[in-house]
Amino acid sequence: MIFHDGLYHLFHLVLPNHDFIAHAVSSDGMSWRRVKNALFVGDPGSWDDDMLWTMHVTADPDRPGEWRMFYTGLSRAEFGRVQRVGLARSKDLYHWERCAEGNYPLEIRGPYYESSVDEGRQWVSFRDPFFYIDEKTGARLLLASGRVKNGPVIRRGCVAMAREIAPDTFEFLSPLHKPGLYDDVEVPNLFWLGDRYYLIGSIREDIKIHYWYSERLEGPYENFFENVLLPFGNYAGRVCQNGGRPLLFCFFARTEMINGREVTKKVLPPPKELVQGQGGRLRLKSSGAFNGLVTGAEKITTASQCRFLYGNSHASLSDQEGGLSFACRSGYEAVLLPGRHDDFRLRCVMTLHGSGKCGLVLRTNEDGDGYYLALDLVKGVAQIRAWGANPTPVFEHSFRYDPLQDAHFQEEQRESWLVEVVAHGMYLEVSIGGYVVLSLVDETYAEGAVGFYAESAALGIAELQIESLARPVSEHASEMVYTATRPDNTDREAVR
């Protein structure tokens, strides 16, 4: 992901074929249009004639105004068992030519790394290149997903490192980071923020984006007790610098059944801004692009604007200074805000009294079918689930109860919490205390009522506002491609 001259440039793979690197552009990082494909697999007999894997595009440090793309290639002659890193060049980001001379493609070497198909998992890992220039030292580093030579086979994954000692000439160094726990550390990123270096990697074991930190470029890299940057389903994160603001892009993988076959689609959610939180922990803020999509807003200040979903006799709703007081002593009740909503952003400050259960209902119908956002404000846990009647019930399968994503958010005990929910097309995002904790894609429910629920709990709800969001439209594009911020009610392809 590159931001240049007012445009975001997205370079991505096309699965399952891996036969070319596609290119799309966007002015806001949310709606995209395809442009000329960047690169295709090599001619028969070449080192990259089988598949192309993850790439990284940066400005060429030795040719002002030009660009380099480091990319992963596989050979048919080796049955795709050896990964190498090649280079392509461009003067405008749209037209690319392979660099066939000199030291390319790069092959990973010992003594630090598996470099033969006779080692480890019987293939050579050297993929997902990431080029980094350290502004303080001038060091030019090429990072990649690699594997060390020793240790349990499924725990050798590391961030391999080579230094560019002359233009397009690299020497391999010891790993920048070796967790000693994972099979691979995929799609590594390195950047400086605030007062330290941060290293990001995607872990296949849990399908989450993790991070580590160090005050020194060479490490060692440490992690906090909770070092998950984005929860389950988010993967292949890439950091894009926009005016000194680091933005995180990634894809979200979701599994669905198509014609009786399980298919995993990969969709691109909106970006999130990386910031330093308490004690140097990395945090994510919701995209500012949503501000430009607001078409209307309604503040909810009195109980008379709302209604109960079920009419539980143990429930009560009243006005309190600055907002609402909602309680349900026994059983479950939801209080619904006015109107029906599809694309919206809700903000409020919540206070929990007692020890019962609470949360929000999103896009719900009159039977309570919709998304349930459960908030444990004591332990600091957020979970979103799709919960409702099964449209094709069979015996005991009369309902669907699908936990979609969960995450921890609490750093300290508080009396109240700032809660923000974005629902935009298939994209759902939850921020607690100003930081994103849930980010996912799901199309089970498209529209409905929005409100709060309580079960043996009492809530204070203040500063409550719900905004309507417009759906962005791509100019000069026949369809909105690659974006999660649209309903997936057709069979059009998303990023694969």
Short mmCIF file of C-alpha atoms in Angstrom, two decimals:
data_model
loop_
_atom_site.label_atom_id
_atom_site.label_comp_id
_atom_site.label_asym_id
_atom_site.label_seq_id
_atom_site.Cartn_x
_atom_site.Cartn_y
_atom_site.Cartn_z
CA MET A 1 0.00 0.00 0.00
CA ILE A 2 1.46 3.33 -1.12
CA PHE A 3 0.09 6.88 -0.72
CA HIS A 4 1.41 9.16 -3.47
CA ASP A 5 0.14 12.42 -4.97
CA GLY A 6 -3.21 12.18 -3.22
CA LEU A 7 -3.93 8.57 -4.14
CA TYR A 8 -3.66 5.28 -2.31
CA HIS A 9 -2.18 2.55 -4.50
CA LEU A 10 -3.11 -1.01 -3.58
CA PHE A 11 -1.03 -3.87 -4.97
CA HIS A 12 -2.39 -7.30 -4.17
CA LEU A 13 -2.41 -10.97 -5.12
CA VAL A 14 -5.22 -12.75 -6.92
CA LEU A 15 -6.01 -16.12 -5.37
CA PRO A 16 -6.11 -19.00 -5.91
CA ASN A 17 -4.09 -18.72 -9.14
CA HIS A 18 -1.37 -16.33 -7.93
CA ASP A 19 -0.70 -15.55 -11.59
CA PHE A 20 -0.57 -11.74 -11.46
CA ILE A 21 -0.25 -8.78 -9.13
CA ALA A 22 -3.26 -6.49 -9.43
CA HIS A 23 -3.34 -2.74 -8.88
CA ALA A 24 -6.18 -0.49 -7.66
CA VAL A 25 -6.31 3.16 -6.60
CA SER A 26 -8.42 5.15 -4.14
CA SER A 27 -8.67 8.73 -2.94
CA ASP A 28 -10.01 7.81 0.51
CA GLY A 29 -8.78 4.28 1.21
CA MET A 30 -12.35 2.96 1.20
CA SER A 31 -13.66 2.81 -2.38
CA TRP A 32 -11.38 1.51 -5.11
CA ARG A 33 -11.12 1.24 -8.87
CA ARG A 34 -8.92 -1.17 -10.75
CA VAL A 35 -6.20 0.03 -13.07
CA LYS A 36 -3.55 -1.70 -15.16
CA ASN A 37 -2.27 -4.93 -13.58
CA ALA A 38 1.26 -4.52 -12.31
CA LEU A 39 3.01 -7.83 -13.01
CA PHE A 40 2.33 -11.30 -14.41
CA VAL A 41 4.07 -14.62 -13.82
CA GLY A 42 7.28 -15.04 -15.76
CA ASP A 43 7.75 -16.79 -19.09
CA PRO A 44 8.07 -20.58 -19.02
CA GLY A 45 11.44 -21.61 -17.64
CA SER A 46 11.98 -18.45 -15.61
CA TRP A 47 12.41 -18.42 -11.82
CA ASP A 48 8.90 -16.98 -11.27
CA ASP A 49 6.91 -18.89 -13.91
CA ASP A 50 4.69 -20.70 -11.38
CA MET A 51 3.24 -18.20 -8.89
CA LEU A 52 3.68 -14.66 -7.60
CA TRP A 53 3.32 -14.08 -3.88
CA THR A 54 3.38 -11.05 -1.57
CA MET A 55 5.17 -7.90 -2.65
CA HIS A 56 6.28 -4.54 -1.22
CA VAL A 57 6.50 -1.25 -3.14
CA THR A 58 8.73 1.64 -2.00
CA ALA A 59 10.47 4.65 -3.51
CA ASP A 60 13.82 3.75 -5.10
CA PRO A 61 16.52 5.29 -2.84
CA ASP A 62 19.04 5.43 -5.69
CA ARG A 63 16.78 6.63 -8.53
CA PRO A 64 14.78 9.69 -7.45
CA GLY A 65 11.23 9.64 -8.75
CA GLU A 66 11.24 5.91 -9.43
CA TRP A 67 9.86 2.92 -7.56
CA ARG A 68 10.94 -0.58 -6.63
CA MET A 69 8.73 -3.60 -6.08
CA PHE A 70 10.22 -6.51 -4.19
CA TYR A 71 8.05 -9.55 -4.83
CA THR A 72 7.99 -13.29 -4.11
CA GLY A 73 8.21 -15.79 -6.96
CA LEU A 74 8.01 -19.57 -7.37
CA SER A 75 9.26 -21.86 -10.12
CA ARG A 76 7.35 -24.69 -11.81
CA ALA A 77 10.55 -26.68 -12.25
CA GLU A 78 10.88 -26.81 -8.45
CA PHE A 79 7.16 -27.49 -7.92
CA GLY A 80 6.91 -24.19 -6.04
CA ARG A 81 9.03 -25.45 -3.17
CA VAL A 82 11.65 -22.67 -3.25
CA GLN A 83 10.68 -19.05 -2.59
CA ARG A 84 12.82 -16.25 -3.97
CA VAL A 85 12.53 -12.46 -3.97
CA GLY A 86 12.77 -10.56 -7.23
CA LEU A 87 12.57 -6.91 -8.21
CA ALA A 88 10.51 -4.86 -10.65
CA ARG A 89 10.92 -1.15 -11.37
CA SER A 90 8.54 1.62 -12.30
CA LYS A 91 8.70 5.34 -13.01
CA ASP A 92 5.02 6.03 -12.40
CA LEU A 93 3.62 3.13 -10.26
CA TYR A 94 1.52 1.98 -13.25
CA HIS A 95 4.03 0.41 -15.64
CA TRP A 96 6.42 -2.19 -14.25
CA GLU A 97 9.44 -4.00 -15.68
CA ARG A 98 11.33 -6.89 -14.14
CA CYS A 99 14.91 -6.32 -13.12
CA ALA A 100 16.69 -9.21 -14.81
CA GLU A 101 20.27 -8.12 -14.22
CA GLY A 102 22.57 -8.19 -11.23
CA ASN A 103 21.78 -10.02 -8.02
CA TYR A 104 18.09 -10.75 -8.59
CA PRO A 105 16.33 -12.89 -7.71
CA LEU A 106 17.58 -13.04 -4.14
CA GLU A 107 17.94 -16.46 -2.52
CA ILE A 108 18.00 -16.85 1.26
CA ARG A 109 21.28 -18.22 2.57
CA GLY A 110 22.76 -19.79 5.69
CA PRO A 111 24.12 -20.00 8.22
CA TYR A 112 21.06 -18.57 9.98
CA TYR A 113 18.17 -19.77 7.82
CA GLU A 114 16.69 -22.86 6.23
CA SER A 115 17.90 -22.57 2.63
CA SER A 116 17.42 -26.09 1.25
CA VAL A 117 14.36 -28.25 0.56
CA ASP A 118 16.07 -30.95 2.63
CA GLU A 119 15.54 -28.91 5.80
CA GLY A 120 12.57 -28.30 8.04
CA ARG A 121 9.30 -28.49 6.15
CA GLN A 122 10.94 -29.56 2.89
CA TRP A 123 10.60 -26.17 1.23
CA VAL A 124 12.48 -22.88 1.39
CA SER A 125 10.67 -19.98 3.09
CA PHE A 126 11.71 -16.55 1.85
CA ARG A 127 8.63 -14.47 1.09
CA ASP A 128 6.62 -11.34 1.95
CA PRO A 129 9.53 -8.90 1.50
CA PHE A 130 9.46 -5.56 3.30
CA PHE A 131 12.06 -2.87 2.55
CA TYR A 132 12.87 -0.39 5.32
CA ILE A 133 15.26 2.58 5.52
CA ASP A 134 16.05 3.68 9.06
CA GLU A 135 16.01 7.48 9.17
CA LYS A 136 18.37 7.64 12.16
CA THR A 137 21.13 5.36 10.90
CA GLY A 138 20.48 5.20 7.15
CA ALA A 139 20.48 1.41 7.31
CA ARG A 140 18.66 -0.25 4.42
CA LEU A 141 17.01 -3.48 5.51
CA LEU A 142 15.07 -6.08 3.59
CA LEU A 143 12.85 -8.11 5.91
CA ALA A 144 11.01 -11.28 4.95
CA SER A 145 9.19 -14.27 6.34
CA GLY A 146 11.87 -16.91 6.86
CA ARG A 147 12.76 -19.85 9.10
CA VAL A 148 15.75 -20.51 11.32
CA LYS A 149 17.67 -23.79 10.93
CA ASN A 150 17.23 -25.19 14.43
CA GLY A 151 14.46 -25.98 16.89
CA PRO A 152 11.09 -27.74 16.60
CA VAL A 153 10.04 -27.70 12.96
CA ILE A 154 6.72 -25.93 13.55
CA ARG A 155 8.34 -23.21 15.71
CA ARG A 156 11.14 -21.97 13.42
CA GLY A 157 9.30 -18.99 11.93
CA CYS A 158 11.24 -15.72 12.11
CA VAL A 159 11.65 -12.30 10.54
CA ALA A 160 14.62 -12.83 8.25
CA MET A 161 16.83 -9.83 7.53
CA ALA A 162 19.29 -8.74 4.84
CA ARG A 163 21.15 -5.43 4.59
CA GLU A 164 21.54 -3.55 1.29
CA ILE A 165 25.27 -2.80 1.36
CA ALA A 166 25.35 -1.32 -2.18
CA PRO A 167 22.56 -0.59 -4.67
CA ASP A 168 20.72 -3.90 -5.23
CA THR A 169 23.38 -5.87 -3.32
CA PHE A 170 22.37 -7.61 -0.10
CA GLU A 171 24.04 -9.56 2.67
CA PHE A 172 22.04 -11.76 5.02
CA LEU A 173 22.17 -11.09 8.75
CA SER A 174 20.79 -12.97 11.73
CA PRO A 175 17.00 -12.72 12.18
CA LEU A 176 15.58 -9.41 13.31
CA HIS A 177 13.18 -11.36 15.51
CA LYS A 178 12.69 -15.04 16.32
CA PRO A 179 9.64 -15.64 18.56
CA GLY A 180 10.47 -19.36 18.92
CA LEU A 181 6.78 -20.18 18.90
CA TYR A 182 5.25 -19.96 15.42
CA ASP A 183 5.54 -21.83 12.14
CA ASP A 184 5.92 -18.52 10.27
CA VAL A 185 5.82 -14.79 10.89
CA GLU A 186 4.11 -13.61 7.72
CA VAL A 187 4.02 -10.17 6.08
CA PRO A 188 6.44 -8.40 8.46
CA ASN A 189 6.44 -4.59 8.77
CA LEU A 190 8.84 -2.33 10.63
CA PHE A 191 8.29 1.33 11.53
CA TRP A 192 9.24 3.98 14.09
CA LEU A 193 6.50 5.63 16.13
CA GLY A 194 6.89 7.90 19.13
CA ASP A 195 9.91 6.57 20.97
CA ARG A 196 10.45 3.05 19.66
CA TYR A 197 10.46 0.65 16.75
CA TYR A 198 7.45 -1.54 16.13
CA LEU A 199 7.46 -4.84 14.27
CA ILE A 200 4.18 -6.23 12.93
CA GLY A 201 3.59 -9.77 11.73
CA SER A 202 0.62 -11.97 10.82
CA ILE A 203 0.41 -15.36 12.53
CA ARG A 204 -1.31 -18.28 10.79
CA GLU A 205 -1.85 -20.22 14.01
CA ASP A 206 -4.52 -17.81 15.27
CA ILE A 207 -5.18 -15.73 12.10
CA LYS A 208 -4.43 -12.48 13.91
CA ILE A 209 -2.03 -9.56 13.49
CA HIS A 210 0.60 -9.39 16.26
CA TYR A 211 3.27 -6.82 17.12
CA TRP A 212 6.54 -6.44 19.04
CA TYR A 213 8.62 -3.41 20.02
CA SER A 214 12.19 -2.29 20.73
CA GLU A 215 14.04 0.93 21.49
CA ARG A 216 16.87 -0.24 19.22
CA LEU A 217 16.62 -1.09 15.55
CA GLU A 218 18.52 -4.34 15.97
CA GLY A 219 16.38 -5.41 18.94
CA PRO A 220 15.76 -7.46 20.93
CA TYR A 221 12.04 -7.12 20.25
CA GLU A 222 9.67 -7.58 23.17
CA ASN A 223 5.93 -7.97 23.47
CA PHE A 224 3.28 -6.85 25.95
CA PHE A 225 1.03 -9.29 27.81
CA GLU A 226 -1.49 -8.65 25.01
CA ASN A 227 0.25 -8.10 21.69
CA VAL A 228 -2.63 -8.75 19.28
CA LEU A 229 -3.08 -5.64 17.16
CA LEU A 230 -6.20 -6.86 15.33
CA PRO A 231 -8.32 -9.88 16.30
CA PHE A 232 -9.28 -13.06 14.46
CA GLY A 233 -9.88 -12.84 10.71
CA ASN A 234 -7.66 -9.80 10.09
CA TYR A 235 -4.46 -10.66 8.25
CA ALA A 236 -1.55 -9.51 6.07
CA GLY A 237 -1.39 -6.05 7.63
CA ARG A 238 0.60 -3.40 5.79
CA VAL A 239 1.57 0.02 7.13
CA CYS A 240 1.12 2.99 4.81
CA GLN A 241 2.55 6.41 5.67
CA ASN A 242 0.31 9.37 4.86
CA GLY A 243 1.74 12.72 5.91
CA GLY A 244 3.54 11.20 8.86
CA ARG A 245 0.45 9.25 9.97
CA PRO A 246 0.96 5.49 9.87
CA LEU A 247 -2.19 3.76 8.58
CA LEU A 248 -2.79 0.04 8.84
CA PHE A 249 -4.46 -1.77 5.95
CA CYS A 250 -5.20 -5.50 6.00
CA PHE A 251 -7.62 -7.98 4.52
CA PHE A 252 -10.36 -9.77 6.38
CA ALA A 253 -10.89 -13.46 5.64
CA ARG A 254 -14.41 -14.82 5.86
CA THR A 255 -15.62 -18.31 5.04
CA GLU A 256 -18.91 -18.97 3.27
CA MET A 257 -20.60 -21.78 1.38
CA ILE A 258 -21.02 -21.28 -2.37
CA ASN A 259 -22.74 -24.04 -4.33
CA GLY A 260 -22.05 -26.46 -1.50
CA ARG A 261 -18.34 -25.64 -1.42
CA GLU A 262 -16.55 -23.81 1.38
CA VAL A 263 -14.87 -20.69 0.01
CA THR A 264 -12.73 -18.14 1.85
CA LYS A 265 -13.13 -14.59 0.57
CA LYS A 266 -10.68 -11.86 1.43
CA VAL A 267 -12.14 -8.37 1.63
CA LEU A 268 -10.42 -5.04 2.27
CA PRO A 269 -11.81 -3.07 5.27
CA PRO A 270 -11.16 0.66 5.76
CA PRO A 271 -7.73 1.62 7.13
CA LYS A 272 -7.03 2.46 10.76
CA GLU A 273 -4.54 4.94 12.18
CA LEU A 274 -1.74 3.57 14.37
CA VAL A 275 -1.06 5.52 17.57
CA GLN A 276 0.86 4.98 20.78
CA GLY A 277 -1.30 4.21 23.76
CA GLN A 278 -0.59 3.90 27.46
CA GLY A 279 2.90 2.58 28.21
CA GLY A 280 3.83 2.48 24.52
CA ARG A 281 1.21 -0.10 23.53
CA LEU A 282 0.09 0.15 19.92
CA ARG A 283 -3.49 1.25 19.40
CA LEU A 284 -5.75 1.74 16.38
CA LYS A 285 -8.13 4.61 15.71
CA SER A 286 -11.12 4.47 13.39
CA SER A 287 -10.69 5.93 9.92
CA GLY A 288 -11.31 9.66 9.64
CA ALA A 289 -12.81 9.00 6.21
CA PHE A 290 -16.11 8.14 7.90
CA ASN A 291 -16.46 11.79 8.94
CA GLY A 292 -16.86 12.74 5.29
CA LEU A 293 -19.68 10.22 4.83
CA VAL A 294 -22.01 11.57 7.52
CA THR A 295 -25.33 12.67 5.97
CA GLY A 296 -27.33 13.26 9.14
CA ALA A 297 -27.20 12.91 12.91
CA GLU A 298 -29.73 12.51 15.70
CA LYS A 299 -29.04 13.03 19.38
CA ILE A 300 -31.03 10.86 21.78
CA THR A 301 -31.60 12.81 25.00
CA THR A 302 -34.99 11.67 26.34
CA ALA A 303 -36.63 8.33 27.08
CA SER A 304 -39.65 9.33 24.99
CA GLN A 305 -37.54 8.94 21.83
CA CYS A 306 -37.01 5.22 22.49
CA ARG A 307 -39.10 2.07 22.86
CA PHE A 308 -38.75 -1.37 24.40
CA LEU A 309 -38.37 -4.42 22.18
CA TYR A 310 -40.19 -7.01 24.31
CA GLY A 311 -41.98 -5.09 27.06
CA ASN A 312 -40.36 -6.90 29.99
CA SER A 313 -42.20 -5.83 33.15
CA HIS A 314 -38.91 -5.73 35.08
CA ALA A 315 -37.41 -3.14 32.68
CA SER A 316 -37.38 0.63 33.14
CA LEU A 317 -36.20 3.59 31.13
CA SER A 318 -36.00 7.16 32.38
CA ASP A 319 -34.30 10.45 31.77
CA GLN A 320 -31.13 11.32 33.62
CA GLU A 321 -28.89 14.32 33.41
CA GLY A 322 -27.16 14.19 30.03
CA GLY A 323 -28.84 11.00 28.83
CA LEU A 324 -30.82 7.90 29.74
CA SER A 325 -31.06 5.45 32.62
CA PHE A 326 -31.96 1.94 31.46
CA ALA A 327 -32.36 -1.11 33.71
CA CYS A 328 -33.74 -4.63 33.57
CA ARG A 329 -33.77 -6.39 36.92
CA SER A 330 -34.79 -9.86 35.71
CA GLY A 331 -34.56 -11.42 32.27
CA TYR A 332 -33.67 -9.68 29.05
CA GLU A 333 -34.80 -6.41 27.50
CA ALA A 334 -33.61 -4.13 24.74
CA VAL A 335 -34.37 -0.45 24.33
CA LEU A 336 -34.40 0.66 20.70
CA LEU A 337 -33.50 4.05 19.25
CA PRO A 338 -35.81 5.71 16.71
CA GLY A 339 -35.74 4.59 13.09
CA ARG A 340 -34.23 1.74 11.13
CA HIS A 341 -30.59 1.85 10.14
CA ASP A 342 -28.30 0.22 7.61
CA ASP A 343 -25.14 2.34 7.42
CA PHE A 344 -24.52 4.25 10.64
CA ARG A 345 -22.08 5.32 13.34
CA LEU A 346 -23.23 5.32 16.96
CA ARG A 347 -21.41 7.04 19.82
CA CYS A 348 -22.19 7.15 23.52
CA VAL A 349 -20.73 7.00 27.01
CA MET A 350 -21.84 3.90 28.94
CA THR A 351 -21.82 3.34 32.68
CA LEU A 352 -22.63 -0.05 34.21
CA HIS A 353 -24.34 -0.35 37.60
CA GLY A 354 -24.38 -3.78 39.18
CA SER A 355 -22.89 -6.98 37.83
CA GLY A 356 -25.31 -8.13 35.14
CA LYS A 357 -24.96 -8.39 31.38
CA CYS A 358 -25.18 -5.55 28.89
CA GLY A 359 -24.40 -4.58 25.34
CA LEU A 360 -25.89 -3.34 22.08
CA VAL A 361 -28.21 -4.77 19.46
CA LEU A 362 -27.46 -3.81 15.87
CA ARG A 363 -29.63 -4.15 12.77
CA THR A 364 -32.21 -6.10 14.72
CA ASN A 365 -35.78 -6.94 13.72
CA GLU A 366 -38.89 -7.11 15.92
CA ASP A 367 -38.06 -10.68 16.93
CA GLY A 368 -34.61 -9.69 18.13
CA ASP A 369 -32.76 -11.24 15.19
CA GLY A 370 -29.61 -9.25 14.52
CA TYR A 371 -26.09 -8.58 15.77
CA TYR A 372 -25.45 -8.71 19.51
CA LEU A 373 -22.47 -6.77 20.80
CA ALA A 374 -21.78 -8.12 24.31
CA LEU A 375 -19.73 -5.80 26.52
CA ASP A 376 -18.19 -7.03 29.73
CA LEU A 377 -17.23 -3.66 31.19
CA VAL A 378 -15.80 -5.30 34.32
CA LYS A 379 -13.34 -7.71 32.71
CA GLY A 380 -12.92 -5.68 29.55
CA VAL A 381 -14.18 -8.11 26.90
CA ALA A 382 -16.11 -7.28 23.72
CA GLN A 383 -17.78 -9.96 21.61
CA ILE A 384 -20.02 -9.65 18.58
CA ARG A 385 -22.29 -12.43 17.38
CA ALA A 386 -24.97 -12.97 14.75
CA TRP A 387 -27.99 -14.37 16.58
CA GLY A 388 -31.44 -15.05 15.24
CA ALA A 389 -33.91 -17.45 13.73
CA ASN A 390 -32.60 -19.91 11.16
CA PRO A 391 -34.44 -19.25 7.87
CA THR A 392 -34.32 -22.98 7.08
CA PRO A 393 -34.81 -24.66 10.48
CA VAL A 394 -34.35 -28.41 10.87
CA PHE A 395 -35.37 -29.94 14.21
CA GLU A 396 -33.19 -28.40 16.94
CA HIS A 397 -31.42 -26.13 14.44
CA SER A 398 -34.13 -23.50 14.66
CA PHE A 399 -31.71 -20.72 15.47
CA ARG A 400 -28.28 -19.52 14.45
CA TYR A 401 -25.80 -18.40 17.07
CA ASP A 402 -22.52 -17.43 15.42
CA PRO A 403 -19.77 -15.83 17.55
CA LEU A 404 -17.98 -13.66 14.99
CA GLN A 405 -15.16 -11.98 16.89
CA ASP A 406 -14.01 -11.10 20.41
CA ALA A 407 -11.23 -9.08 21.98
CA HIS A 408 -10.01 -7.60 25.27
CA PHE A 409 -9.91 -3.85 25.71
CA GLN A 410 -9.45 -2.91 29.36
CA GLU A 411 -6.23 -1.24 30.51
CA GLU A 412 -7.57 0.25 33.72
CA GLN A 413 -10.69 0.32 35.86
CA ARG A 414 -13.12 3.03 34.79
CA GLU A 415 -16.56 4.19 35.81
CA SER A 416 -17.63 4.93 32.25
CA TRP A 417 -16.62 3.96 28.74
CA LEU A 418 -16.75 5.77 25.42
CA VAL A 419 -18.29 3.33 22.91
CA GLU A 420 -18.38 3.79 19.13
CA VAL A 421 -19.92 1.38 16.62
CA VAL A 422 -19.62 1.65 12.83
CA ALA A 423 -21.79 -0.45 10.53
CA HIS A 424 -21.11 0.27 6.89
CA GLY A 425 -22.06 -2.25 4.24
CA MET A 426 -20.55 -5.57 5.33
CA TYR A 427 -18.07 -3.84 7.63
CA LEU A 428 -18.56 -3.78 11.41
CA GLU A 429 -16.21 -1.93 13.76
CA VAL A 430 -16.28 -1.35 17.51
CA SER A 431 -14.13 1.15 19.37
CA ILE A 432 -13.88 1.28 23.17
CA GLY A 433 -12.24 4.24 24.88
CA GLY A 434 -11.36 5.72 21.49
CA TYR A 435 -9.49 2.65 20.18
CA VAL A 436 -10.64 -0.02 17.74
CA VAL A 437 -11.08 -3.42 19.38
CA LEU A 438 -13.29 -5.29 16.86
CA SER A 439 -13.01 -5.11 13.08
CA LEU A 440 -14.78 -7.64 10.90
CA VAL A 441 -16.83 -8.31 7.79
CA ASP A 442 -20.20 -10.06 7.88
CA GLU A 443 -23.34 -9.83 5.74
CA THR A 444 -25.88 -11.74 7.86
CA TYR A 445 -27.96 -8.66 8.71
CA ALA A 446 -28.17 -5.62 6.46
CA GLU A 447 -30.51 -3.23 8.30
CA GLY A 448 -32.82 -2.88 11.28
CA ALA A 449 -33.20 -1.18 14.63
CA VAL A 450 -30.30 -0.19 16.88
CA GLY A 451 -30.28 -0.08 20.64
CA PHE A 452 -28.99 -1.33 23.99
CA TYR A 453 -29.76 -4.44 25.99
CA ALA A 454 -29.56 -5.30 29.67
CA GLU A 455 -29.96 -8.54 31.57
CA SER A 456 -30.03 -8.08 35.35
CA ALA A 457 -28.14 -4.85 34.85
CA ALA A 458 -28.58 -1.08 34.95
CA LEU A 459 -26.98 1.24 32.41
CA GLY A 460 -26.31 4.92 32.20
CA ILE A 461 -26.21 6.05 28.55
CA ALA A 462 -24.97 9.60 27.95
CA GLU A 463 -23.91 11.72 24.96
CA LEU A 464 -25.84 9.34 22.69
CA GLN A 465 -25.80 10.13 18.99
CA ILE A 466 -26.42 8.07 15.87
CA GLU A 467 -25.23 9.26 12.45
CA SER A 468 -26.29 8.10 9.00
CA LEU A 469 -23.42 7.25 6.65
CA ALA A 470 -23.42 7.52 2.88
CA ARG A 471 -22.09 4.75 0.67
CA PRO A 472 -19.00 6.04 -1.23
CA VAL A 473 -19.06 5.73 -5.01
CA SER A 474 -15.99 5.07 -7.14
CA GLU A 475 -15.63 7.39 -10.07
CA HIS A 476 -15.07 5.89 -13.52
CA ALA A 477 -15.62 2.37 -12.17
CA SER A 478 -18.27 -0.10 -13.25
CA GLU A 479 -18.44 -1.51 -9.71
CA MET A 480 -17.06 -0.83 -6.25
CA VAL A 481 -14.29 -3.38 -6.05
CA TYR A 482 -12.30 -4.66 -3.10
CA THR A 483 -14.23 -2.78 -0.42
CA ALA A 484 -16.00 -4.19 2.61
CA THR A 485 -18.18 -1.08 2.88
CA ARG A 486 -20.93 -2.36 0.62
CA PRO A 487 -23.51 -5.13 0.99
CA ASP A 488 -22.49 -8.42 -0.57
CA ASN A 489 -25.90 -9.23 -2.03
CA THR A 490 -24.54 -10.28 -5.41
CA ASP A 491 -22.05 -12.88 -6.56
CA ARG A 492 -19.40 -10.32 -7.45
CA GLU A 493 -15.87 -11.17 -6.49
CA ALA A 494 -14.07 -9.52 -3.62
CA VAL A 495 -10.32 -9.60 -3.14
CA ARG A 496 -9.28 -13.25 -3.24
#
